[in-house]
Coordinates of C-alpha atoms in Angstrom, one line a residue:
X43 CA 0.0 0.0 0.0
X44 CA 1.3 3.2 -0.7
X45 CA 1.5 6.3 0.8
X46 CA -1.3 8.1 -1.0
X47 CA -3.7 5.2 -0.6
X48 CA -2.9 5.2 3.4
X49 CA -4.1 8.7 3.3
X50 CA -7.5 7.7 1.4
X51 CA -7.9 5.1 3.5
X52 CA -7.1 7.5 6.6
X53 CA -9.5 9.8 5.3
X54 CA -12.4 7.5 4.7
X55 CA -11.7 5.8 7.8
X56 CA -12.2 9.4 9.4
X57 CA -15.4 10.5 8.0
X58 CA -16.7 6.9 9.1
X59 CA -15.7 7.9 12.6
X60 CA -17.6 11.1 12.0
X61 CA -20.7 9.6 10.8
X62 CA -21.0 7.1 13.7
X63 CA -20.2 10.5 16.2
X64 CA -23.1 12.3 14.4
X65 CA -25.2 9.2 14.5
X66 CA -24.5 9.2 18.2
X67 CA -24.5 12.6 19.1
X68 CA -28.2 12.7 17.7
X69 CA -29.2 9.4 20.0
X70 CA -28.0 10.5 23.0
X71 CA -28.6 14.4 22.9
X72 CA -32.5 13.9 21.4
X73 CA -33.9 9.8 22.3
X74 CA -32.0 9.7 25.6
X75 CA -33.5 12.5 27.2
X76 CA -37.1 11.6 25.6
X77 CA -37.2 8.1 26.9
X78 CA -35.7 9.2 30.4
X79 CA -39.1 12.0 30.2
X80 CA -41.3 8.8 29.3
X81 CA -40.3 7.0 32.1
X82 CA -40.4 9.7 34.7
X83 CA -44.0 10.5 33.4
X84 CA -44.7 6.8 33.2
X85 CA -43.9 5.9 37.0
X86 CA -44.8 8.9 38.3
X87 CA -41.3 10.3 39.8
X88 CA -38.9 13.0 39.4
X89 CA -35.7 11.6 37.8
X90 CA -33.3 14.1 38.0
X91 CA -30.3 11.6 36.1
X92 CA -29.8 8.0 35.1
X93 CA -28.9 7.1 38.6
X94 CA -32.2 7.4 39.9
X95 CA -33.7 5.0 37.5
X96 CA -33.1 2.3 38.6
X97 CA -34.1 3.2 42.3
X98 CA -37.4 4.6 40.9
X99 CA -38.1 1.8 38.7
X100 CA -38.0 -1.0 42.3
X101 CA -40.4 1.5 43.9
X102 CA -42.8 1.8 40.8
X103 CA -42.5 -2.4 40.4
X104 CA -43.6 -2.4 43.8
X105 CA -46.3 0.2 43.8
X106 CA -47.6 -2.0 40.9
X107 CA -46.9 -5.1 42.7
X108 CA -48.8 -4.1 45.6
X109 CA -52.0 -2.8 43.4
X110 CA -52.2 -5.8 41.5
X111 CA -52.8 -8.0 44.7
X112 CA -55.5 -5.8 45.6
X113 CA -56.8 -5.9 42.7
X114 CA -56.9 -9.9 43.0
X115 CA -58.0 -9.1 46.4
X116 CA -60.8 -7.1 45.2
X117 CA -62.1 -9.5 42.5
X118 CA -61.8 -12.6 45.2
X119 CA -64.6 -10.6 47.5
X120 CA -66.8 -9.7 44.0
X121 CA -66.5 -13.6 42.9
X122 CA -67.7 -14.4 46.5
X123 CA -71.0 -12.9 45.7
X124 CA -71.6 -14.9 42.5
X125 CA -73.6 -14.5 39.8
X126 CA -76.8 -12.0 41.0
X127 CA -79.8 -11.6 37.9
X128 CA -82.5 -9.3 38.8
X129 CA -84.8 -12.6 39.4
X130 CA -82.9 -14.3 42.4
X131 CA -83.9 -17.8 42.8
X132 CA -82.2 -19.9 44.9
X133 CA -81.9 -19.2 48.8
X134 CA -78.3 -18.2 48.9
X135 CA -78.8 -15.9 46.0
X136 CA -81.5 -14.3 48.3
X137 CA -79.4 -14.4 51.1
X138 CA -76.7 -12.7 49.3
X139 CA -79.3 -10.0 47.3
X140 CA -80.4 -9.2 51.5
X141 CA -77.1 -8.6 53.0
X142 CA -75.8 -6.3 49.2
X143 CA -79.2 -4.6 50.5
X144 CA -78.4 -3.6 53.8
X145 CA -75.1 -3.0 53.0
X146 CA -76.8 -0.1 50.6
X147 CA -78.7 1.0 53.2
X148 CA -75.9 1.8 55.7
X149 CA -75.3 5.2 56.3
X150 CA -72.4 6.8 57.3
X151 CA -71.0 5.1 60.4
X152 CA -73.6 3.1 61.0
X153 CA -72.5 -0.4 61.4
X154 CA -76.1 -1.8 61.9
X155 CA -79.1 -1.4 59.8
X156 CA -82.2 -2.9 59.9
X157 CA -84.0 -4.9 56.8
X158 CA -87.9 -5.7 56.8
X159 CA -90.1 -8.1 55.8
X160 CA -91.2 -5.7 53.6
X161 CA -88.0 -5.1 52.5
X162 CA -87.0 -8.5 51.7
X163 CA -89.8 -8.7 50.1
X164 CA -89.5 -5.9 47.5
X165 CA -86.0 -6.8 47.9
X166 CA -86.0 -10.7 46.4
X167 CA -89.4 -10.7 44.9
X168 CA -91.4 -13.2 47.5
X169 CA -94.4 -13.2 49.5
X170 CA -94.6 -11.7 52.7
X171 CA -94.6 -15.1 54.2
X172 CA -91.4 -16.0 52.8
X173 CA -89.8 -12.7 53.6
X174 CA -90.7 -13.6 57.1
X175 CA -89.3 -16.8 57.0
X176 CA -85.8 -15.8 55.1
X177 CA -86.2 -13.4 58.7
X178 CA -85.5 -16.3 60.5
X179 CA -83.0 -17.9 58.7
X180 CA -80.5 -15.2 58.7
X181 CA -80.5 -14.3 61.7
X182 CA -79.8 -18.1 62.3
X183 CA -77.5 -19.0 59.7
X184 CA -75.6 -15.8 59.3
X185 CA -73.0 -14.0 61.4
X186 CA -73.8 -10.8 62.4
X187 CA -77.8 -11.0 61.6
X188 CA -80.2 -11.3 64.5
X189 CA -83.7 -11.1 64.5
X190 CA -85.7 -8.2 66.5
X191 CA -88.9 -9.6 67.3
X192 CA -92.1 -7.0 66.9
X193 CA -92.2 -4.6 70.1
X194 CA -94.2 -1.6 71.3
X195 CA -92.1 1.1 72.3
X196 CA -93.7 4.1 74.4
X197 CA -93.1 7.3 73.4
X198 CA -94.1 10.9 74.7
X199 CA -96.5 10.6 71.8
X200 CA -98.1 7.6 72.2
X201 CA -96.9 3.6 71.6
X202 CA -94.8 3.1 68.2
X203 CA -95.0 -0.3 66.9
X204 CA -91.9 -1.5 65.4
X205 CA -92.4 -4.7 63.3
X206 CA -90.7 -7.8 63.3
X207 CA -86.6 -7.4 60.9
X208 CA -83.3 -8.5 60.2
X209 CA -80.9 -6.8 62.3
X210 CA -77.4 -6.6 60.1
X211 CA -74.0 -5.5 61.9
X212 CA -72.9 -4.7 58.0
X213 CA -69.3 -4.4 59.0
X214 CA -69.3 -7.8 60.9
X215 CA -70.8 -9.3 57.6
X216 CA -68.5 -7.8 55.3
X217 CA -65.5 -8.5 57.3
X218 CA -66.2 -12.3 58.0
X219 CA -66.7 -13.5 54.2
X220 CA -66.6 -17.1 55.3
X221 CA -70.6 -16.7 56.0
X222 CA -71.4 -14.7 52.7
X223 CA -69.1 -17.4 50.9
X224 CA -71.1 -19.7 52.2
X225 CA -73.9 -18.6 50.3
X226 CA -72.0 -18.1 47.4
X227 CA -70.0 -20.9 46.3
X228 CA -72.6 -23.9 47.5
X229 CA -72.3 -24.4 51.0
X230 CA -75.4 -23.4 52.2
X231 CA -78.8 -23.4 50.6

């Protein structure tokens, strides 16, 4: 090789050398900074160099980590109420339809509501008689139901008749999901 076709070799190899700076140059001054903005807006935290990534990026896997259990969590407690259609027909259906009613009627702190015959009844789409009897049955079968039996109470203005319900501690219910699984996945009917 001589001396002049080192040289053009030289040269070529240098504007090859150029190119690939360029070609760098343009990656890590314009895509680096973009995909360090994407993940910063992506998990949420303030990455102030490339350091902190891979701190931030533990915490975020772990943020998501611990969402997607509850999540699991959370669809565990909606399968343990099944399959509800507007015409409930088997007991534990009813069952379950009763206690998603009282919980709907709880207000505010209120951990215990009452549910009527009447109630039920509008409630689950039975007769009167059946609502009294499904009454019963709760407050037997299910933790954290009792039945109040029909009493006169004596007021200032006269006597106040209070009929004959389903008393539901709604955080007792909803805390023990044994007794609504129960209901749920065929152990009870």
């Amino acid at each position: 090789m001589s001396g002049e076709e080192v040289i053009g070799r030289l040269n070529e190899l240098e504007l090859a050398v150029e190119e690939i700076q360029e070609t760098l140059a343009a990656v890590t001054g314009q895509r680096i900074p973009l995909l360090t903005a994407t993940v910063r807006h992506a998990i949420a935290a303030d990455i102030e160099s490339m350091e902190d990534l891979p701190n931030e990026g533990r915490e975020f896997g772990e943020r998501l980590h611990e969402l997607e259990r509850q999540l699991v969590e959370v669809d565990e407690r909606l399968a343990q109420f099944g399959d509800i259609s507007p015409e409930v027909s088997t007991k534990k259906q009813k069952f379950v339809a009763i206690l998603e009613y009282a919980a709907n009627k709880q207000r505010g702190d209120q951990s215990r509501v009452s549910v009527s015959a009447t109630e039920i009844k509008g409630c689950v789409g039975v007769s009167r008689r059946y609502a009294y009897d499904l009454l019963e049955e709760m407050a037997e079968s299910v933790e954290g139901c009792q039945l109040r039996e029909a009493q006169s109470i004596q007021t200032s203005t006269g006597v106040k008749q209070k009929r004959k319900a389903l008393l539901v501690d709604c955080e007792e219910v909803h805390s023990n999901r044994g007794d609504v699984n129960q209901f749920t996945t065929g152990g009870g009917e």
